[in-house]
């Protein structure tokens, strides 16, 4: 099966350079502030990257975290690089709110309630502006 | 309620310096290769740290990942900084195996089977040696 993260993402692109792409994951209605930072090369683990590539990838994880904090004022940021299903390096950067569907559990745990999160009008535009400023 | 990560950890310590401590989380029998990197100061998010502190913390996450890869040859490493329950910076560094209790789902998802993982005899000693070499 071809790797789905080697193909261009179907999600709105927030930033792209020669090494990585940042997208807004728009397939999770419970989590409108869910970004993914995808490394372009098909690499499995962070310790398979060179130190400078690793620093570049994490620099963009921090930039995305900062953008989400500024734009959405979440109660917590969740960061994860799992890749058990798709072993191609990518980071989940997720704005979490005390009233969201799983809080305080991870979003992969059992759903706890119908979630409520703040309005996210124009979020693609706002995050793009923040990340390319 | 006092923050449980501000108190000394009850888990076996693998490494400690003036800014962080690495422990082996021995309370999860399904996941013998589960380490935690705990920042000492009560800080909420990665972007609340200075760039040099952030780099130091991640350097130790990578060292722990490398140690787990060397000692256990896992099928995947999972990295996560969540902190919804305890908003004090800490990283989970988890060795995952294709036969473990949740694979390929995150360890926080529904259990899929009685898990099987490789033997981990002497793991505390081996990881300590690796991390302090």
mmCIF file of C-alpha atoms in Angstrom:
data_model
loop_
_atom_site.group_PDB
_atom_site.id
_atom_site.type_symbol
_atom_site.label_atom_id
_atom_site.label_comp_id
_atom_site.label_asym_id
_atom_site.label_seq_id
_atom_site.Cartn_x
_atom_site.Cartn_y
_atom_site.Cartn_z
ATOM 1 C CA UNK A 1 0.000 0.000 0.000
ATOM 2 C CA UNK A 2 1.488 3.391 -0.906
ATOM 3 C CA UNK A 3 2.134 5.672 2.072
ATOM 4 C CA UNK A 4 -0.660 8.205 2.403
ATOM 5 C CA UNK A 5 1.693 10.793 3.892
ATOM 6 C CA UNK A 6 4.022 10.560 0.885
ATOM 7 C CA UNK A 7 1.113 11.881 -1.237
ATOM 8 C CA UNK A 8 0.031 15.551 -1.154
ATOM 9 C CA UNK A 9 -2.365 16.253 1.717
ATOM 10 C CA UNK A 10 -6.046 16.864 1.024
ATOM 11 C CA UNK A 11 -6.228 19.236 4.022
ATOM 12 C CA UNK A 12 -5.809 23.028 3.821
ATOM 13 C CA UNK A 13 -2.127 23.872 3.697
ATOM 14 C CA UNK A 14 -0.958 26.445 6.250
ATOM 15 C CA UNK A 15 2.772 26.449 5.473
ATOM 16 C CA UNK A 16 5.164 24.573 3.244
ATOM 17 C CA UNK A 17 8.906 24.570 2.662
ATOM 18 C CA UNK A 18 11.282 22.115 1.022
ATOM 19 C CA UNK A 19 11.319 19.809 4.040
ATOM 20 C CA UNK A 20 7.852 19.861 5.614
ATOM 21 C CA UNK A 21 4.211 20.885 5.238
ATOM 22 C CA UNK A 22 1.766 22.118 7.919
ATOM 23 C CA UNK A 23 -1.943 21.427 7.395
ATOM 24 C CA UNK A 24 -5.153 22.011 9.327
ATOM 25 C CA UNK A 25 -6.846 18.642 9.876
ATOM 26 C CA UNK A 26 -10.441 19.435 8.891
ATOM 27 C CA UNK A 27 -11.779 15.891 9.227
ATOM 28 C CA UNK A 28 -12.233 16.021 13.027
ATOM 29 C CA UNK A 29 -15.254 18.219 13.825
ATOM 30 C CA UNK A 30 -14.614 17.808 17.573
ATOM 31 C CA UNK A 31 -11.142 19.333 17.100
ATOM 32 C CA UNK A 32 -11.158 22.352 14.809
ATOM 33 C CA UNK A 33 -7.743 23.402 16.137
ATOM 34 C CA UNK A 34 -5.933 20.235 15.035
ATOM 35 C CA UNK A 35 -2.814 20.777 12.932
ATOM 36 C CA UNK A 36 -0.398 18.269 11.480
ATOM 37 C CA UNK A 37 3.246 18.902 10.673
ATOM 38 C CA UNK A 38 4.317 16.377 8.022
ATOM 39 C CA UNK A 39 7.931 15.666 7.134
ATOM 40 C CA UNK A 40 8.242 15.227 3.363
ATOM 41 C CA UNK A 41 10.711 12.337 3.266
ATOM 42 C CA UNK A 42 9.431 8.898 4.246
ATOM 43 C CA UNK A 43 11.314 8.678 7.546
ATOM 44 C CA UNK A 44 10.159 6.504 10.442
ATOM 45 C CA UNK A 45 11.514 7.958 13.695
ATOM 46 C CA UNK A 46 12.781 11.324 14.961
ATOM 47 C CA UNK A 47 16.181 9.756 15.679
ATOM 48 C CA UNK A 48 16.427 8.768 12.004
ATOM 49 C CA UNK A 49 16.653 12.493 11.126
ATOM 50 C CA UNK A 50 19.873 14.501 11.242
ATOM 51 C CA UNK A 51 20.086 16.905 14.202
ATOM 52 C CA UNK A 52 19.497 19.907 11.935
ATOM 53 C CA UNK A 53 16.456 18.329 10.264
ATOM 54 C CA UNK A 54 15.129 17.364 13.697
ATOM 55 C CA UNK A 55 15.550 20.938 14.900
ATOM 56 C CA UNK A 56 13.796 22.280 11.805
ATOM 57 C CA UNK A 57 10.831 19.952 12.267
ATOM 58 C CA UNK A 58 10.485 20.804 15.972
ATOM 59 C CA UNK A 59 10.867 24.523 15.255
ATOM 60 C CA UNK A 60 7.719 24.251 13.144
ATOM 61 C CA UNK A 61 5.908 22.230 15.799
ATOM 62 C CA UNK A 62 6.615 25.079 18.238
ATOM 63 C CA UNK A 63 5.488 27.682 15.679
ATOM 64 C CA UNK A 64 2.218 25.823 15.172
ATOM 65 C CA UNK A 65 1.742 25.508 18.942
ATOM 66 C CA UNK A 66 2.309 29.258 19.305
ATOM 67 C CA UNK A 67 -0.110 30.043 16.464
ATOM 68 C CA UNK A 68 -2.848 27.868 17.995
ATOM 69 C CA UNK A 69 -2.300 29.437 21.406
ATOM 70 C CA UNK A 70 -2.560 32.941 19.974
ATOM 71 C CA UNK A 71 -5.577 32.257 17.778
ATOM 72 C CA UNK A 72 -7.623 29.948 20.034
ATOM 73 C CA UNK A 73 -6.389 30.380 23.644
ATOM 74 C CA UNK A 74 -6.776 26.638 24.345
ATOM 75 C CA UNK A 75 -6.720 25.191 27.847
ATOM 76 C CA UNK A 76 -3.897 22.874 26.774
ATOM 77 C CA UNK A 77 -1.836 21.965 23.745
ATOM 78 C CA UNK A 78 -1.353 18.259 23.005
ATOM 79 C CA UNK A 79 1.664 17.155 20.974
ATOM 80 C CA UNK A 80 2.145 13.646 19.631
ATOM 81 C CA UNK A 81 4.193 11.759 17.083
ATOM 82 C CA UNK A 82 2.835 8.216 16.920
ATOM 83 C CA UNK A 83 2.900 6.782 13.398
ATOM 84 C CA UNK A 84 1.908 3.220 14.245
ATOM 85 C CA UNK A 85 -0.542 3.129 11.348
ATOM 86 C CA UNK A 86 1.427 5.353 8.987
ATOM 87 C CA UNK A 87 5.138 5.145 9.910
ATOM 88 C CA UNK A 88 6.060 8.395 8.158
ATOM 89 C CA UNK A 89 7.114 11.184 10.534
ATOM 90 C CA UNK A 90 4.324 13.604 11.384
ATOM 91 C CA UNK A 91 3.332 15.574 14.465
ATOM 92 C CA UNK A 92 -0.159 16.180 15.771
ATOM 93 C CA UNK A 93 -0.516 19.619 17.377
ATOM 94 C CA UNK A 94 -3.961 19.815 18.946
ATOM 95 C CA UNK A 95 -5.703 22.663 20.756
ATOM 96 C CA UNK A 96 -7.614 21.163 23.685
ATOM 97 C CA UNK A 97 -10.459 22.755 25.647
ATOM 98 C CA UNK A 98 -11.926 21.808 29.011
ATOM 99 C CA UNK A 99 -15.333 21.274 27.359
ATOM 100 C CA UNK A 100 -14.127 19.255 24.364
ATOM 101 C CA UNK A 101 -15.327 15.742 23.603
ATOM 102 C CA UNK A 102 -12.541 13.889 25.465
ATOM 103 C CA UNK A 103 -11.004 16.346 27.949
ATOM 104 C CA UNK A 104 -8.950 15.649 30.014
ATOM 105 C CA UNK A 105 -8.329 12.299 28.306
ATOM 106 C CA UNK A 106 -6.295 12.081 25.081
ATOM 107 C CA UNK A 107 -8.389 12.472 21.925
ATOM 108 C CA UNK A 108 -7.779 8.771 21.168
ATOM 109 C CA UNK A 109 -9.488 7.638 24.390
ATOM 110 C CA UNK A 110 -13.209 7.011 24.868
ATOM 111 C CA UNK A 111 -15.426 9.988 24.080
ATOM 112 C CA UNK A 112 -16.742 11.605 27.269
ATOM 113 C CA UNK A 113 -19.377 14.074 26.083
ATOM 114 C CA UNK A 114 -20.682 16.149 23.181
ATOM 115 C CA UNK A 115 -17.846 18.553 22.994
ATOM 116 C CA UNK A 116 -17.981 22.331 22.964
ATOM 117 C CA UNK A 117 -15.117 24.408 21.635
ATOM 118 C CA UNK A 118 -14.846 28.141 20.894
ATOM 119 C CA UNK A 119 -15.760 29.493 17.430
ATOM 120 C CA UNK A 120 -13.025 29.051 14.846
ATOM 121 C CA UNK A 121 -14.217 31.323 12.039
ATOM 122 C CA UNK A 122 -11.537 32.041 9.472
ATOM 123 C CA UNK A 123 -9.040 29.810 11.239
ATOM 124 C CA UNK A 124 -7.225 28.687 8.063
ATOM 125 C CA UNK A 125 -6.627 32.300 7.065
ATOM 126 C CA UNK A 126 -5.628 33.330 10.597
ATOM 127 C CA UNK A 127 -3.195 30.435 11.068
ATOM 128 C CA UNK A 128 -1.683 30.986 7.604
ATOM 129 C CA UNK A 129 -1.139 34.642 8.388
ATOM 130 C CA UNK A 130 0.406 33.776 11.743
ATOM 131 C CA UNK A 131 2.724 31.091 10.328
ATOM 132 C CA UNK A 132 3.938 33.109 7.366
ATOM 133 C CA UNK A 133 4.310 36.448 9.166
ATOM 134 C CA UNK B 1 -4.248 19.726 44.910
ATOM 135 C CA UNK B 2 -0.435 19.793 44.796
ATOM 136 C CA UNK B 3 1.064 18.911 41.416
ATOM 137 C CA UNK B 4 2.212 15.285 41.414
ATOM 138 C CA UNK B 5 4.991 16.032 38.936
ATOM 139 C CA UNK B 6 6.436 18.703 41.220
ATOM 140 C CA UNK B 7 7.099 15.923 43.762
ATOM 141 C CA UNK B 8 9.930 13.392 43.346
ATOM 142 C CA UNK B 9 8.910 10.495 41.121
ATOM 143 C CA UNK B 10 8.257 7.065 42.653
ATOM 144 C CA UNK B 11 9.516 5.389 39.447
ATOM 145 C CA UNK B 12 13.111 4.188 38.872
ATOM 146 C CA UNK B 13 15.263 7.131 37.864
ATOM 147 C CA UNK B 14 17.315 6.645 34.709
ATOM 148 C CA UNK B 15 18.923 10.085 34.456
ATOM 149 C CA UNK B 16 18.724 13.405 36.253
ATOM 150 C CA UNK B 17 20.270 16.816 35.820
ATOM 151 C CA UNK B 18 19.415 20.251 37.172
ATOM 152 C CA UNK B 19 16.575 20.765 34.689
ATOM 153 C CA UNK B 20 14.917 17.378 34.102
ATOM 154 C CA UNK B 21 14.559 13.775 35.243
ATOM 155 C CA UNK B 22 14.050 10.625 33.151
ATOM 156 C CA UNK B 23 12.175 7.707 34.733
ATOM 157 C CA UNK B 24 10.996 4.276 33.635
ATOM 158 C CA UNK B 25 7.215 4.093 34.143
ATOM 159 C CA UNK B 26 6.845 0.732 35.871
ATOM 160 C CA UNK B 27 3.106 0.972 36.527
ATOM 161 C CA UNK B 28 2.047 -0.135 33.024
ATOM 162 C CA UNK B 29 2.667 -3.890 32.664
ATOM 163 C CA UNK B 30 1.557 -3.774 29.017
ATOM 164 C CA UNK B 31 4.317 -1.261 28.300
ATOM 165 C CA UNK B 32 7.604 -2.154 29.957
ATOM 166 C CA UNK B 33 9.480 0.223 27.627
ATOM 167 C CA UNK B 34 7.621 3.356 28.723
ATOM 168 C CA UNK B 35 9.815 6.260 29.814
ATOM 169 C CA UNK B 36 8.867 9.714 30.985
ATOM 170 C CA UNK B 37 11.013 12.834 30.686
ATOM 171 C CA UNK B 38 9.871 15.310 33.340
ATOM 172 C CA UNK B 39 10.808 18.971 33.361
ATOM 173 C CA UNK B 40 11.523 20.078 36.928
ATOM 174 C CA UNK B 41 9.897 23.511 36.866
ATOM 175 C CA UNK B 42 6.111 23.658 36.874
ATOM 176 C CA UNK B 43 5.745 24.863 33.269
ATOM 177 C CA UNK B 44 2.633 24.265 31.196
ATOM 178 C CA UNK B 45 3.560 24.292 27.507
ATOM 179 C CA UNK B 46 6.694 23.794 25.405
ATOM 180 C CA UNK B 47 6.377 27.340 24.089
ATOM 181 C CA UNK B 48 6.554 28.618 27.683
ATOM 182 C CA UNK B 49 10.187 27.406 27.822
ATOM 183 C CA UNK B 50 13.136 29.387 26.530
ATOM 184 C CA UNK B 51 14.571 28.044 23.248
ATOM 185 C CA UNK B 52 17.618 26.646 25.055
ATOM 186 C CA UNK B 53 15.523 24.887 27.696
ATOM 187 C CA UNK B 54 13.276 23.523 24.953
ATOM 188 C CA UNK B 55 16.292 22.189 23.088
ATOM 189 C CA UNK B 56 17.646 20.589 26.265
ATOM 190 C CA UNK B 57 14.341 18.857 26.998
ATOM 191 C CA UNK B 58 13.994 17.551 23.438
ATOM 192 C CA UNK B 59 17.641 16.445 23.387
ATOM 193 C CA UNK B 60 16.783 14.113 26.255
ATOM 194 C CA UNK B 61 13.608 12.913 24.549
ATOM 195 C CA UNK B 62 15.779 11.916 21.564
ATOM 196 C CA UNK B 63 18.336 10.248 23.844
ATOM 197 C CA UNK B 64 15.588 8.222 25.494
ATOM 198 C CA UNK B 65 14.143 7.293 22.099
ATOM 199 C CA UNK B 66 17.597 6.138 20.977
ATOM 200 C CA UNK B 67 18.138 4.135 24.170
ATOM 201 C CA UNK B 68 14.777 2.371 23.805
ATOM 202 C CA UNK B 69 15.484 1.609 20.137
ATOM 203 C CA UNK B 70 18.879 0.141 20.994
ATOM 204 C CA UNK B 71 17.718 -1.882 23.981
ATOM 205 C CA UNK B 72 14.313 -3.100 22.764
ATOM 206 C CA UNK B 73 14.207 -2.809 18.932
ATOM 207 C CA UNK B 74 10.556 -1.699 19.013
ATOM 208 C CA UNK B 75 8.368 -1.624 15.919
ATOM 209 C CA UNK B 76 7.643 2.052 16.596
ATOM 210 C CA UNK B 77 8.398 4.790 19.085
ATOM 211 C CA UNK B 78 5.478 6.912 20.297
ATOM 212 C CA UNK B 79 6.149 10.405 21.608
ATOM 213 C CA UNK B 80 3.565 12.547 23.358
ATOM 214 C CA UNK B 81 3.309 15.603 25.567
ATOM 215 C CA UNK B 82 -0.313 15.934 26.668
ATOM 216 C CA UNK B 83 -0.630 17.202 30.245
ATOM 217 C CA UNK B 84 -4.388 17.688 30.305
ATOM 218 C CA UNK B 85 -4.620 16.035 33.722
ATOM 219 C CA UNK B 86 -1.284 17.250 35.071
ATOM 220 C CA UNK B 87 -0.326 20.484 33.261
ATOM 221 C CA UNK B 88 3.370 20.212 34.120
ATOM 222 C CA UNK B 89 5.633 19.561 31.111
ATOM 223 C CA UNK B 90 6.503 15.909 30.627
ATOM 224 C CA UNK B 91 7.075 13.675 27.634
ATOM 225 C CA UNK B 92 5.966 10.085 27.202
ATOM 226 C CA UNK B 93 8.478 8.036 25.186
ATOM 227 C CA UNK B 94 6.944 4.628 24.562
ATOM 228 C CA UNK B 95 8.358 1.560 22.812
ATOM 229 C CA UNK B 96 5.544 -0.015 20.790
ATOM 230 C CA UNK B 97 5.391 -3.543 19.410
ATOM 231 C CA UNK B 98 3.102 -5.016 16.753
ATOM 232 C CA UNK B 99 1.790 -7.526 19.326
ATOM 233 C CA UNK B 100 1.242 -5.110 22.193
ATOM 234 C CA UNK B 101 -2.137 -4.544 23.824
ATOM 235 C CA UNK B 102 -3.229 -1.602 21.652
ATOM 236 C CA UNK B 103 -1.132 -1.697 18.471
ATOM 237 C CA UNK B 104 -1.510 0.065 16.076
ATOM 238 C CA UNK B 105 -3.823 2.311 18.114
ATOM 239 C CA UNK B 106 -2.418 4.775 20.669
ATOM 240 C CA UNK B 107 -2.017 3.291 24.151
ATOM 241 C CA UNK B 108 -4.877 5.523 25.335
ATOM 242 C CA UNK B 109 -7.378 3.931 22.919
ATOM 243 C CA UNK B 110 -9.457 0.802 23.554
ATOM 244 C CA UNK B 111 -7.421 -2.296 24.377
ATOM 245 C CA UNK B 112 -7.312 -4.683 21.423
ATOM 246 C CA UNK B 113 -5.778 -7.880 22.837
ATOM 247 C CA UNK B 114 -3.664 -9.415 25.583
ATOM 248 C CA UNK B 115 -0.413 -7.878 24.590
ATOM 249 C CA UNK B 116 2.905 -9.597 24.015
ATOM 250 C CA UNK B 117 6.162 -7.698 24.158
ATOM 251 C CA UNK B 118 9.792 -8.905 24.164
ATOM 252 C CA UNK B 119 11.562 -9.706 27.451
ATOM 253 C CA UNK B 120 12.870 -6.658 29.259
ATOM 254 C CA UNK B 121 15.189 -8.216 31.873
ATOM 255 C CA UNK B 122 17.496 -5.705 33.460
ATOM 256 C CA UNK B 123 15.966 -2.827 31.527
ATOM 257 C CA UNK B 124 16.472 -0.198 34.248
ATOM 258 C CA UNK B 125 20.195 -1.021 34.436
ATOM 259 C CA UNK B 126 20.553 -1.169 30.646
ATOM 260 C CA UNK B 127 18.769 2.140 30.044
ATOM 261 C CA UNK B 128 20.715 3.838 32.837
ATOM 262 C CA UNK B 129 23.980 2.651 31.332
ATOM 263 C CA UNK B 130 22.906 3.815 27.882
ATOM 264 C CA UNK B 131 21.740 7.246 29.078
ATOM 265 C CA UNK B 132 24.781 7.985 31.218
ATOM 266 C CA UNK B 133 27.415 6.588 28.805
#
